[in-house]
Short mmCIF file of C-alpha atoms and ligand atoms in Angstrom, two decimals:
data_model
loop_
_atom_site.label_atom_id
_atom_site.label_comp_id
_atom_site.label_asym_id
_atom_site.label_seq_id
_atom_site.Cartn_x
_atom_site.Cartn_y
_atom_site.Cartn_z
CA UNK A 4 6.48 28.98 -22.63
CA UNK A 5 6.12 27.95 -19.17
CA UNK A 6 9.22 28.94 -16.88
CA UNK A 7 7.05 27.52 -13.27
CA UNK A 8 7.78 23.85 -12.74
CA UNK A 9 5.71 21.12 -12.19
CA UNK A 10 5.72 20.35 -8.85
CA UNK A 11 5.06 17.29 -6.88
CA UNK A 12 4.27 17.13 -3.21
CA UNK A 13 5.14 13.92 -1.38
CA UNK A 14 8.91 12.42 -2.25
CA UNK A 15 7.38 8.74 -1.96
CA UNK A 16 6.71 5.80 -4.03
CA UNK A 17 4.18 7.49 -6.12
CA UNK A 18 5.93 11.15 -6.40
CA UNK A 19 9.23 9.63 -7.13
CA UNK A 20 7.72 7.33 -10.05
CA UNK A 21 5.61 10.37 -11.15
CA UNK A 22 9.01 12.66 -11.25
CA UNK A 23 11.06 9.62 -13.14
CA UNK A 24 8.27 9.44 -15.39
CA UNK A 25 7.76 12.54 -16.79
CA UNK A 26 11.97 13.09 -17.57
CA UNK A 27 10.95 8.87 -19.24
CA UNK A 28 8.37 10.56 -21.17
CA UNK A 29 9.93 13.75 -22.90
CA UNK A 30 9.15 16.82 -19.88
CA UNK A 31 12.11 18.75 -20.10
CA UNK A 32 10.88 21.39 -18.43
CA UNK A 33 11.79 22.25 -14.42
CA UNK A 34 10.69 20.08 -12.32
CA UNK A 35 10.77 20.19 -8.38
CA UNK A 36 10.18 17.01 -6.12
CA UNK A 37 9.53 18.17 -2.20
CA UNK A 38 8.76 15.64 0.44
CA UNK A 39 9.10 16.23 4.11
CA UNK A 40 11.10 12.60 4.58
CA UNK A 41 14.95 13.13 4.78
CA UNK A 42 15.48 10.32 2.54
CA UNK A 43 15.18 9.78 -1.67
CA UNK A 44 12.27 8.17 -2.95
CA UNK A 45 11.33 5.06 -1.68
CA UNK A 46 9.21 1.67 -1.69
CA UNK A 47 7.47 0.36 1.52
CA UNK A 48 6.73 -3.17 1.30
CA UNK A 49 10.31 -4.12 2.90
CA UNK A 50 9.78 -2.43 5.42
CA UNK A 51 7.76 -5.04 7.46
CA UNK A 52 9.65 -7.77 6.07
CA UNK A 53 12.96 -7.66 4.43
CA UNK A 54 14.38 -4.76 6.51
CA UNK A 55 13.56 -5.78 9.79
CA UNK A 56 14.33 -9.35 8.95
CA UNK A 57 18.19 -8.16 7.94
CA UNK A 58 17.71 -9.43 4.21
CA UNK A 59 18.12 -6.69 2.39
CA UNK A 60 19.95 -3.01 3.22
CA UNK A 61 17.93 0.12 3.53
CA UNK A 62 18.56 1.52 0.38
CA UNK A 63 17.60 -0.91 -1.91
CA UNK A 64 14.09 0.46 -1.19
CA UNK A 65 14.91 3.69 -3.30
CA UNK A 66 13.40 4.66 -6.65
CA UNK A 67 16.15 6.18 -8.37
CA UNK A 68 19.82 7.57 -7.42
CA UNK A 69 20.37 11.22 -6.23
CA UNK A 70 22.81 11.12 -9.14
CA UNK A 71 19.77 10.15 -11.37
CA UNK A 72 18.08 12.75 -9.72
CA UNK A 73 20.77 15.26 -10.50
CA UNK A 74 21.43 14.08 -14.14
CA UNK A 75 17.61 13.98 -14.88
CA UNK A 76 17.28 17.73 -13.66
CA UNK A 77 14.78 17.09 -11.23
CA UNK A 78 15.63 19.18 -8.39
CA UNK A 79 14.33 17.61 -5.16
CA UNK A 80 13.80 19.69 -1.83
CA UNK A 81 13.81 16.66 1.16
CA UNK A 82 12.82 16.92 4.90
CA UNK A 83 10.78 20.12 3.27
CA UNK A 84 6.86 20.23 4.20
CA UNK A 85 4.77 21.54 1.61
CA UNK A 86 1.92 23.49 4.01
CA UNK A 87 -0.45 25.45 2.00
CA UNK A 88 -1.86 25.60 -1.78
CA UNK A 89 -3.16 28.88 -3.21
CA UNK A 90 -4.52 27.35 -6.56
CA UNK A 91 -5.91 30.67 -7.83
CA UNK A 92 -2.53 32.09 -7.47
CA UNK A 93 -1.02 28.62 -8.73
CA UNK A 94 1.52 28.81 -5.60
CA UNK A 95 2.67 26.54 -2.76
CA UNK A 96 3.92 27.70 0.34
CA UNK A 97 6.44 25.65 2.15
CA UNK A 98 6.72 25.50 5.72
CA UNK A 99 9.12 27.85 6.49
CA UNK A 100 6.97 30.58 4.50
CA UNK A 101 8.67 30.29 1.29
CA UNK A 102 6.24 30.21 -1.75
CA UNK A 103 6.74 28.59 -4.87
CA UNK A 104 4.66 29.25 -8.38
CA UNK A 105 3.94 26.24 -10.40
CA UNK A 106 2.82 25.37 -13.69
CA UNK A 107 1.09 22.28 -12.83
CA UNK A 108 0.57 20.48 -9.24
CA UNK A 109 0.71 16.86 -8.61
CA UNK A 110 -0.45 15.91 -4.60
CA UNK A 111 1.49 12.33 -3.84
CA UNK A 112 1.09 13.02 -0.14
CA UNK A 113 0.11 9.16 0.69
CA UNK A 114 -0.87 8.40 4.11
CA UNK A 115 0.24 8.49 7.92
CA UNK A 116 -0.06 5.37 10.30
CA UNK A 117 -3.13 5.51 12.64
CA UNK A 118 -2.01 6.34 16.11
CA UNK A 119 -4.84 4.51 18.80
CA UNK A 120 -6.49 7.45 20.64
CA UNK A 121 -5.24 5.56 24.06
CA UNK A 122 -4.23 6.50 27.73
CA UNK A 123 -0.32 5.59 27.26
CA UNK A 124 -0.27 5.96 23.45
CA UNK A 125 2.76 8.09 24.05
CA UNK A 126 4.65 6.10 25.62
CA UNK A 127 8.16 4.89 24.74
CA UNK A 128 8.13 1.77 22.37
CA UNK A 129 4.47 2.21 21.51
CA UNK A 130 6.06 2.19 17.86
CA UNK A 131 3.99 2.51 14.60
CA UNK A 132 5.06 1.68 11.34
CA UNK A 133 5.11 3.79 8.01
CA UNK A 134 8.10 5.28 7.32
CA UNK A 135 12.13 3.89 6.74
CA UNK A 136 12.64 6.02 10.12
CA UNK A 137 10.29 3.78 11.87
CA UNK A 138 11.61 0.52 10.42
CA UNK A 139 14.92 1.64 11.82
CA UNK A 140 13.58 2.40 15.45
CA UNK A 141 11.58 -0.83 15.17
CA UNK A 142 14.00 -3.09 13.97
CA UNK A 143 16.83 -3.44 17.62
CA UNK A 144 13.45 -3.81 19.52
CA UNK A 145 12.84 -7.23 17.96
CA UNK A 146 15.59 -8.90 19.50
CA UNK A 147 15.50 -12.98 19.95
CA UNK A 148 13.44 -13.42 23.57
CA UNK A 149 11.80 -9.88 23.31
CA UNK A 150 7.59 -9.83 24.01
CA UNK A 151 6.06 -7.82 21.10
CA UNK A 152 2.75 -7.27 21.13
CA UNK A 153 1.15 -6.48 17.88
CA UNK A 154 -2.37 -4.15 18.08
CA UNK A 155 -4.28 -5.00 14.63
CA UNK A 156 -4.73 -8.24 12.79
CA UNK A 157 -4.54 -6.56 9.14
CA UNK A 158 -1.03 -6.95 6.62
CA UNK A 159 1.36 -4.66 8.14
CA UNK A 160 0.50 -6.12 11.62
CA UNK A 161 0.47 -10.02 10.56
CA UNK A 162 3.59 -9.13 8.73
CA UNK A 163 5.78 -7.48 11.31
CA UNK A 164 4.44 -10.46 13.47
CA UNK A 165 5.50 -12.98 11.29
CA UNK A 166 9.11 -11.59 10.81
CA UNK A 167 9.43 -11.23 14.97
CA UNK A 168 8.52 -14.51 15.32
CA UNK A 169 11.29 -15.26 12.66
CA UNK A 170 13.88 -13.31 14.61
CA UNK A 171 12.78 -15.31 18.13
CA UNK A 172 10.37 -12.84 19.61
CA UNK A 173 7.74 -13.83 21.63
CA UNK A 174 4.49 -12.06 19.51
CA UNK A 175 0.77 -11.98 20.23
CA UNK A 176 -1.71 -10.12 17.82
CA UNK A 177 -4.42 -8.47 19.59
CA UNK A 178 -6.93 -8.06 16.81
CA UNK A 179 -10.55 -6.38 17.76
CA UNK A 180 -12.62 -8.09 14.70
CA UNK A 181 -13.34 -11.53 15.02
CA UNK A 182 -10.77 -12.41 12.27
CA UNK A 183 -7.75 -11.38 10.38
CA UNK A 184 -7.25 -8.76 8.03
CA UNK A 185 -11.08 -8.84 7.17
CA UNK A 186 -11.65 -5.63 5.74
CA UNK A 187 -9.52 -7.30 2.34
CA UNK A 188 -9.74 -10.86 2.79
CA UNK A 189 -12.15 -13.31 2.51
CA UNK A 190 -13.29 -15.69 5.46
CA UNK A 191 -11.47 -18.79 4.29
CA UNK A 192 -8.19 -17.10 3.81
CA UNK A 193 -8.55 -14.91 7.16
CA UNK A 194 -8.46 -18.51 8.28
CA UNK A 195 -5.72 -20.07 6.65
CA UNK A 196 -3.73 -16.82 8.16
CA UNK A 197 -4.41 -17.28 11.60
CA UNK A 198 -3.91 -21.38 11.29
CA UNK A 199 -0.40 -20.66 9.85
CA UNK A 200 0.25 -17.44 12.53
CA UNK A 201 -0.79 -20.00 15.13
CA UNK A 202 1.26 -23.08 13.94
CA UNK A 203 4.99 -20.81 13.86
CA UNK A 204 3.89 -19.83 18.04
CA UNK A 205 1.95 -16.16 17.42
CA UNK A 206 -0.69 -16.04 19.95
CA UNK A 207 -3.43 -14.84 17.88
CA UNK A 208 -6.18 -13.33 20.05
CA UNK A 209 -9.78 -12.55 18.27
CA UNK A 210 -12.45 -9.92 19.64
CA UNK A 211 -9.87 -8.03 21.78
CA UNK A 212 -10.45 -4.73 23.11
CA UNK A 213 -7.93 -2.27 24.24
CA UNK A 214 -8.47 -0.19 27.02
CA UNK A 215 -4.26 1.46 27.35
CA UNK A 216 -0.98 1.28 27.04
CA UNK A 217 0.79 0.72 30.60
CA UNK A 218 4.16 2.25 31.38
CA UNK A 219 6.74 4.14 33.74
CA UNK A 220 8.01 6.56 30.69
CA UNK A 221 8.37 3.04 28.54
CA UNK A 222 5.69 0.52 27.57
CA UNK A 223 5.44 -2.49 30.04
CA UNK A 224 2.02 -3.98 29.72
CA UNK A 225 -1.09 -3.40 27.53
CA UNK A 226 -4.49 -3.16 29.33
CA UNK A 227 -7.63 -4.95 27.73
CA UNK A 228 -10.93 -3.59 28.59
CA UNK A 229 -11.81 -6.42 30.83
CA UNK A 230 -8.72 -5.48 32.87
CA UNK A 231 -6.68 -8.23 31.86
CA UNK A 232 -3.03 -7.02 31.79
CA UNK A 233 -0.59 -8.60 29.01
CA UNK A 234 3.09 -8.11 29.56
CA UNK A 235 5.35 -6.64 26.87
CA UNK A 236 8.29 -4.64 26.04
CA UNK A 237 7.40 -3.23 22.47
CA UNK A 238 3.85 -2.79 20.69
CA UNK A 239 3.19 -2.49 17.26
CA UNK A 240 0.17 -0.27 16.34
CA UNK A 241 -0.72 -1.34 12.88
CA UNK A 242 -4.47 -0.41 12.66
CA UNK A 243 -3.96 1.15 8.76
CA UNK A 244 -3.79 4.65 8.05
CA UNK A 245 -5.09 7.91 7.16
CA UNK A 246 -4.90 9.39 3.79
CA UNK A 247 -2.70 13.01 4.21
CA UNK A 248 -6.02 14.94 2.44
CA UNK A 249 -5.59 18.06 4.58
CA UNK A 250 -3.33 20.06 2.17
CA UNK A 251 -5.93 19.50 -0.71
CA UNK A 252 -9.19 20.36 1.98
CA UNK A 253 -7.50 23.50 3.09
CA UNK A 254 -7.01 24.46 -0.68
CA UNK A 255 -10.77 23.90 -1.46
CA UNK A 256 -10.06 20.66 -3.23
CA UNK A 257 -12.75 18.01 -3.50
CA UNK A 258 -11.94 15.52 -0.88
CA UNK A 259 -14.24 12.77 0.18
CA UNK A 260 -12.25 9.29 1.39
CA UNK A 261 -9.01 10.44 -0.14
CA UNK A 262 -8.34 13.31 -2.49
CA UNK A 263 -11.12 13.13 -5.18
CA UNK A 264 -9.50 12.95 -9.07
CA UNK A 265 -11.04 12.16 -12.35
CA UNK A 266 -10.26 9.27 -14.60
CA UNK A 267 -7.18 11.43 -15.60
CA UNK A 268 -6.36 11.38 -11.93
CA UNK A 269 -7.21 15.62 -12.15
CA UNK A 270 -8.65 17.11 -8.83
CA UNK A 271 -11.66 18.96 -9.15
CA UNK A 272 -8.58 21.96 -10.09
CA UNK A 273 -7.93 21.69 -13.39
CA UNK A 274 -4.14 22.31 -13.04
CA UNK A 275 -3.76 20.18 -9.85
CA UNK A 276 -3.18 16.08 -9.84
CA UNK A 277 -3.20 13.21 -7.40
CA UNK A 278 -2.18 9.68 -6.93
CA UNK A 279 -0.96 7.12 -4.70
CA UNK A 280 -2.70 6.04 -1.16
CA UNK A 281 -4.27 9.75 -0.85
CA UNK A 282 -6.33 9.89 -3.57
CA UNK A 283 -9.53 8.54 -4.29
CA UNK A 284 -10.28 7.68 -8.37
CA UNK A 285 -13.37 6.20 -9.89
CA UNK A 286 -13.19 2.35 -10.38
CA UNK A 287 -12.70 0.98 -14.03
CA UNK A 288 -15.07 -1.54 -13.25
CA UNK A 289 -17.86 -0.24 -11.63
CA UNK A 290 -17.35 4.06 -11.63
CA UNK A 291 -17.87 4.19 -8.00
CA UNK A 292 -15.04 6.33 -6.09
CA UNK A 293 -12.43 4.14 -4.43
CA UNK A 294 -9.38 4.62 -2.69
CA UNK A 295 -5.98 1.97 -2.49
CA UNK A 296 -3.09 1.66 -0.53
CA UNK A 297 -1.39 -0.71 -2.41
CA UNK A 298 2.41 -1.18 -4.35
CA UNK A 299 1.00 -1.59 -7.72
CA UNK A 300 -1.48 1.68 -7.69
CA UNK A 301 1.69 4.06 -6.38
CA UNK A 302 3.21 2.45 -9.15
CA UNK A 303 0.98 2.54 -12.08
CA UNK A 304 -0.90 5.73 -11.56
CA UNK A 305 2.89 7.46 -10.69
CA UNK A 306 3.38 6.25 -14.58
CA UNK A 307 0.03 7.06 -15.77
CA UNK A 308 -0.27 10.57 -13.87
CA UNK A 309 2.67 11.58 -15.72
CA UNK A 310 1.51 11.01 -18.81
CA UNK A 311 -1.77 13.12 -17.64
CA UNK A 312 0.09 16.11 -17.00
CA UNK A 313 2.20 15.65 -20.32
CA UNK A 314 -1.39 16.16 -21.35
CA UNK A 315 -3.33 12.34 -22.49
CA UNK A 316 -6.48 11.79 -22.16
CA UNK A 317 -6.66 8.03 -21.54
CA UNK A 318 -8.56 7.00 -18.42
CA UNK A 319 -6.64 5.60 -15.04
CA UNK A 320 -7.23 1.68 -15.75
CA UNK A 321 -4.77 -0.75 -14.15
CA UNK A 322 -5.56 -3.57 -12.72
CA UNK A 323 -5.75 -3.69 -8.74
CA UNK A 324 -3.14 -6.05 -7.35
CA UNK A 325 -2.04 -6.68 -4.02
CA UNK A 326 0.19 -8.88 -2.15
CA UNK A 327 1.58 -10.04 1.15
CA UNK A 328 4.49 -12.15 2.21
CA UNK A 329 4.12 -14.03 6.00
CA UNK A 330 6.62 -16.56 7.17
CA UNK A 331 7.37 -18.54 3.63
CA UNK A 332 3.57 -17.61 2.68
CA UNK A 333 2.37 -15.71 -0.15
CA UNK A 334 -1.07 -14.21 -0.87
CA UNK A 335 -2.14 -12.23 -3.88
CA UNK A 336 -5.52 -10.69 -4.81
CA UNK A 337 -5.98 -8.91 -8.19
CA UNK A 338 -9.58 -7.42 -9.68
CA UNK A 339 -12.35 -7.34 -7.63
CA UNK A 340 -13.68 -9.46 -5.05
CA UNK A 341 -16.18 -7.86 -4.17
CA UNK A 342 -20.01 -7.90 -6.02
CA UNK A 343 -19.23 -10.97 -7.21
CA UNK A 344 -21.93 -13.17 -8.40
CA UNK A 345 -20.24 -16.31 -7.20
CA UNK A 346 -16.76 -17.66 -6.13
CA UNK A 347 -15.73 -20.56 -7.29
CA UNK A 348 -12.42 -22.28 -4.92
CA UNK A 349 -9.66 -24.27 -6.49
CA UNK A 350 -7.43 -26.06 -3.66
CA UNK A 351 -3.87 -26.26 -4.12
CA UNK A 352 -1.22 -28.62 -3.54
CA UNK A 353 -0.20 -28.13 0.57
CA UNK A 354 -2.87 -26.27 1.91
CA UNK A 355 -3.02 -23.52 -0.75
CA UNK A 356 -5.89 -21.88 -2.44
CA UNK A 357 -7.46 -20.00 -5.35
CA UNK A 358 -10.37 -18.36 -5.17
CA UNK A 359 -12.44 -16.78 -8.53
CA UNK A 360 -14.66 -14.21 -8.22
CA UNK A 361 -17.45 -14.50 -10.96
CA UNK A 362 -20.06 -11.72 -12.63
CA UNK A 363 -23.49 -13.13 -13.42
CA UNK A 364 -22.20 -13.61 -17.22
CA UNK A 365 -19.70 -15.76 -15.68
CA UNK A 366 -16.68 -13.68 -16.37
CA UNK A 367 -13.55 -13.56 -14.29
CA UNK A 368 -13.64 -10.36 -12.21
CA UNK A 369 -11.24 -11.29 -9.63
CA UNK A 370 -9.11 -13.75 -7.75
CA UNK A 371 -7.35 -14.25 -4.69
CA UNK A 372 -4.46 -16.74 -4.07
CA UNK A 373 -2.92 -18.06 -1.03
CA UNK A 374 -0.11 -20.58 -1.02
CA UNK A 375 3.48 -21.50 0.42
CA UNK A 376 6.76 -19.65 -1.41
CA UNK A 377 5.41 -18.30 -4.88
CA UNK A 378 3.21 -21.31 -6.04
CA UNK A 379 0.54 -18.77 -6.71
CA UNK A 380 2.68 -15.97 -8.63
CA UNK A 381 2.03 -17.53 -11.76
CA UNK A 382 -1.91 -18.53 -11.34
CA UNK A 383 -2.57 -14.90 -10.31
CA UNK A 384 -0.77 -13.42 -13.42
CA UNK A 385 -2.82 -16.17 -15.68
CA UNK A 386 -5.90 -14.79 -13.53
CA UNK A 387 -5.40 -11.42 -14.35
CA UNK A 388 -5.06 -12.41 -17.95
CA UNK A 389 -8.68 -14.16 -17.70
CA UNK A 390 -10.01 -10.94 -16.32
CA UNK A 391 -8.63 -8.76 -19.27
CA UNK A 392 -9.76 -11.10 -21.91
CA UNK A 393 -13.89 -10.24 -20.40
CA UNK A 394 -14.85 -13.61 -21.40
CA UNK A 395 -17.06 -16.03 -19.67
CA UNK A 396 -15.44 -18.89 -17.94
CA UNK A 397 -16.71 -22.70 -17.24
CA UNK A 398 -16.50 -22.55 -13.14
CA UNK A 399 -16.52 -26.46 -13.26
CA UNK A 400 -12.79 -25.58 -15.41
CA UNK A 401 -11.35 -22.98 -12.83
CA UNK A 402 -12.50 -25.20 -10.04
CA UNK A 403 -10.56 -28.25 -11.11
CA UNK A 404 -6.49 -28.27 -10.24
CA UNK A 405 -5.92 -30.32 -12.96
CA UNK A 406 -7.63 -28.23 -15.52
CA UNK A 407 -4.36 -25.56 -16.56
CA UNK A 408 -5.43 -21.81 -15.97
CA UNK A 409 -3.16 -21.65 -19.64
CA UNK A 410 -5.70 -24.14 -21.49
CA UNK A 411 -8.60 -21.41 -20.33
CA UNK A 412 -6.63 -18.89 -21.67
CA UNK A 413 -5.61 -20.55 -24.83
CA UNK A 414 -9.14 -21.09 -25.16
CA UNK A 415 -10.92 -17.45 -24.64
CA UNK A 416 -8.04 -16.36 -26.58
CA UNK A 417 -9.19 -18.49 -29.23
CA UNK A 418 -12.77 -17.57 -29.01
P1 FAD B 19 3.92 7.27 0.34
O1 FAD B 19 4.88 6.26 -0.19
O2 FAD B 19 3.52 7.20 1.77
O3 FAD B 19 4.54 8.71 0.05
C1 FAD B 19 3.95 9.91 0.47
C2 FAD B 19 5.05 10.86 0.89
O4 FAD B 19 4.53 12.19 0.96
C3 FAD B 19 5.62 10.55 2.26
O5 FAD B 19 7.02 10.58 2.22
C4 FAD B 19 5.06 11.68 3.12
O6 FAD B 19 5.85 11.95 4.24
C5 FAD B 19 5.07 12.83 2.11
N1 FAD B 19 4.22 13.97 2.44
C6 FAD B 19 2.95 13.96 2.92
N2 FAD B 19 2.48 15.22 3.09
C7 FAD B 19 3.48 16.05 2.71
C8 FAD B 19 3.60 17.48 2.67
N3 FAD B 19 2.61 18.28 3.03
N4 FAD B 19 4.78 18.02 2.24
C9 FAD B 19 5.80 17.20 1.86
N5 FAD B 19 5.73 15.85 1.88
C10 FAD B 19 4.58 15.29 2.29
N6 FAD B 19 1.62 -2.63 -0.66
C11 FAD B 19 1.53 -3.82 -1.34
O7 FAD B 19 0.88 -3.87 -2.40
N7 FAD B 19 2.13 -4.95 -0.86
C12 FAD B 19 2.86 -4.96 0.30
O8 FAD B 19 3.40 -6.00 0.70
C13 FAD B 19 2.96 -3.73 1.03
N8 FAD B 19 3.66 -3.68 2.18
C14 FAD B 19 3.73 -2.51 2.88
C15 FAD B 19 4.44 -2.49 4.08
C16 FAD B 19 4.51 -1.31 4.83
C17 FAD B 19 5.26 -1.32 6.13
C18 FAD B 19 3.86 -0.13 4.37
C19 FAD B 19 3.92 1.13 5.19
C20 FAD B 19 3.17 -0.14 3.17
C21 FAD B 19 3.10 -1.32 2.41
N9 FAD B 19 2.40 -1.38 1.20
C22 FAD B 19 2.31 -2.56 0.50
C23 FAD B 19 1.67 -0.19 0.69
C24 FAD B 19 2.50 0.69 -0.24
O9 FAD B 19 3.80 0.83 0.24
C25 FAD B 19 1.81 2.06 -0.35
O10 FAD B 19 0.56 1.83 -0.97
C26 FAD B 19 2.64 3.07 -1.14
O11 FAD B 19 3.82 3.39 -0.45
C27 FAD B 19 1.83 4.35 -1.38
O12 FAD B 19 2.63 5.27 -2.05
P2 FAD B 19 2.32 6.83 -2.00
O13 FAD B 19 3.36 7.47 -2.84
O14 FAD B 19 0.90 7.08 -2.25
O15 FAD B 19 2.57 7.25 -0.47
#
């Protein structure tokens, strides 16, 4: 009989789901959530959209009630850093030098916004954006007739952009690559993003170097490295983030681009776990290590990590899935895009798009969907069907609009 508790580290999206999980699946042993955020649980994606555009209230983000919390027996400790892990000793120490013993370990840390290692980075209204805190000290600066300028063309810059601009701010993206969000997106939807940035008035600047931050105690300008000098009163430094690995590397953990687990989502300790944005987890697909910082995979391996730790062997094996909402724009990728064989495009009704990513056997291995409102909810969800079933496609079929993505799968269904 085990009287230590599971513990998880990192009250986020991931650790709450975990902690939900395991009451959902039968634990009923003690179980102790800590995260260094005053708050309960929450999700992120409002954060650049719905909270700062005033459509929805802070805490509809949350996972869970602190009543469900407190009914469920799972004792949380908030605004509580976890700062060291003795896993021979199978103890945590917290950061006012308290230690804890646990039974099993789960490491939901997630990740931290990238600061830009500029002169004037610490100036006042240099803001980034990660946390419900920084939504809230975000959110008055983006008043109707304010100058924000945006550092980083990827989501969670296009996306605060996109709701300034909605709320009358004057917004220009400085974005260093020579197009958007490139590290995830393909080149013809990189483009579609910048043509619908540029049509709603964001000045969209390509290939744009930063040299510092200008200010008297409060941002006023940012320099470019060719000296240029752009006025502002707010900047947004969304250039992604760094997984929180340091807890695990100090405790001898395997850690290469995020903390390294098994299929099982086990670190290389055998009574230690991780998920979410910080860890790193061999693909389905292909077995190589990769690492995602998306809704769906906080989600899903939260579920799946709990069932680990209740003991099942099954192998980590959801999907990928990823979207983003700009202006009245949606875009969704699912699978893999990447290795792909061949790409087949499917144009949509009002500029919108669907891309399939082929293998060499012609079977669906991801897609990618871009499109006004939610047109392309419903073809991604059909695409991610396609991709389960493992069954070679006709590309002239998924290129065609008229040819139903339902009719395919009907078809391979059939087969
Ligand atoms: P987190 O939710 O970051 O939770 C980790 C928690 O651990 C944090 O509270 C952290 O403070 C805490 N912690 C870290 N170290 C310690 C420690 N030593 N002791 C105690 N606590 C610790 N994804 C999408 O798919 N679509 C979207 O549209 C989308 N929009 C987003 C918008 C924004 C603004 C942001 C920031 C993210 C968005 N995401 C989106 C990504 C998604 O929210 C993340 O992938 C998800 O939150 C990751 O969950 P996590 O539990 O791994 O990490």
């Amino acid at each position: 009989m085990n009287t230590a508790p599971i513990i998880i580290v990192g009250a986020g999206h991931a650790g709450g789901r975990a902690a939900l999980a395991l009451r959902e699946q039968g634990y009923a042993g003690p179980l102790l959530l800590i995260g260094d955020e005053p708050h309960l649980p929450y999700e992120r994606p409002a954060l650049s959209k719905q909270l700062l555009l005033d459509s929805q209230p802070a805490d509809a983000c949350h996972i869970g009630s602190a009543e469900q919390y407190q009914t469920l027996a799972i004792e949380r400790l908030s605004a509580t850093r976890v700062s060291a892990i003795a896993p021979a000793k199978r103890q945590i120490t917290l950061h006012d030098g308290r230690t804890l013993p646990y039974h099993k370990l789960l490491l939901a840390t997630g990740g931290r916004a990238r600061q830009a290692c500029l002169p004037g980075a610490g100036l006042a209204g240099v803001q980034l954006l990660r946390t419900l805190d920084d939504a809230a000290a975000l959110r008055p600066r983006l008043q109707a007739g304010q100058r924000l300028l945006v550092v980083g063309g990827g989501f969670i810059g296009l996306e605060v952009a996109a709701s300034a601009r909605q709320l009358g701010c004057a917004v220009t993206v400085l974005e260093a690559g020579d197009r958007l969000a490139a590290r995830a997106l393909p080149p013809l939807i990189s483009a579609k993003l910048l043509a619908l940035h540029r049509a709603r008035g964001v000045e969209v600047r390509l290939g744009c170097q930063i040299a510092a931050f200008r200010g008297d105690g409060s941002v006023s300008a940012v320099e470019l490295a060719d000296g240029e000098l752009l006025a502002c009163d707010t900047v947004l430094v969304g250039i992604g983030i760094q997984p929180n690995t340091e807890l695990a590397a100090a405790a001898g953990l395997a850690v290469g681009n995020g903390i390294r687990v098994d299929a099982r989502l086990r670190t290389s300790d055998a009574h230690i776990y991780a998920v979410g944005d910080a860890c790193e987890f061999p693909c389905p697909v292909s077995g190589q290590p990769q690492r995602l910082e998306t809704w769906r995979n906080a989600e899903e391996q939260g579920r799946h990590v709990a069932r680990s730790l209740l003991g099942a062997a099954d192998a980590y094996a959801a999907l990928p899935w990823f979207w983003s909402d700009q202006f009245d724009h949606s875009l969704q990728l699912a699978g893999q895009l990447q290795a792909a064989a061949n790409c087949v495009t499917r144009p949509l009704p009002d500029d919108g798009v669907l891309l399939f990513y082929l293998d060499a056997a012609e079977r669906l291995q991801g897609a990618c969907g871009w499109g006004a409102g939610n047109s392309i909810a419903r073809d991604i969800k059909l695409a991610e069907m396609l991709i389960r079933s493992g069954k070679p496609l006709p590309a002239a079929a998924l290129a065609d609009p008229a040819s139903s993505l339902k009719s395919l799968l009907k078809g391979v269904a059939s087969v």
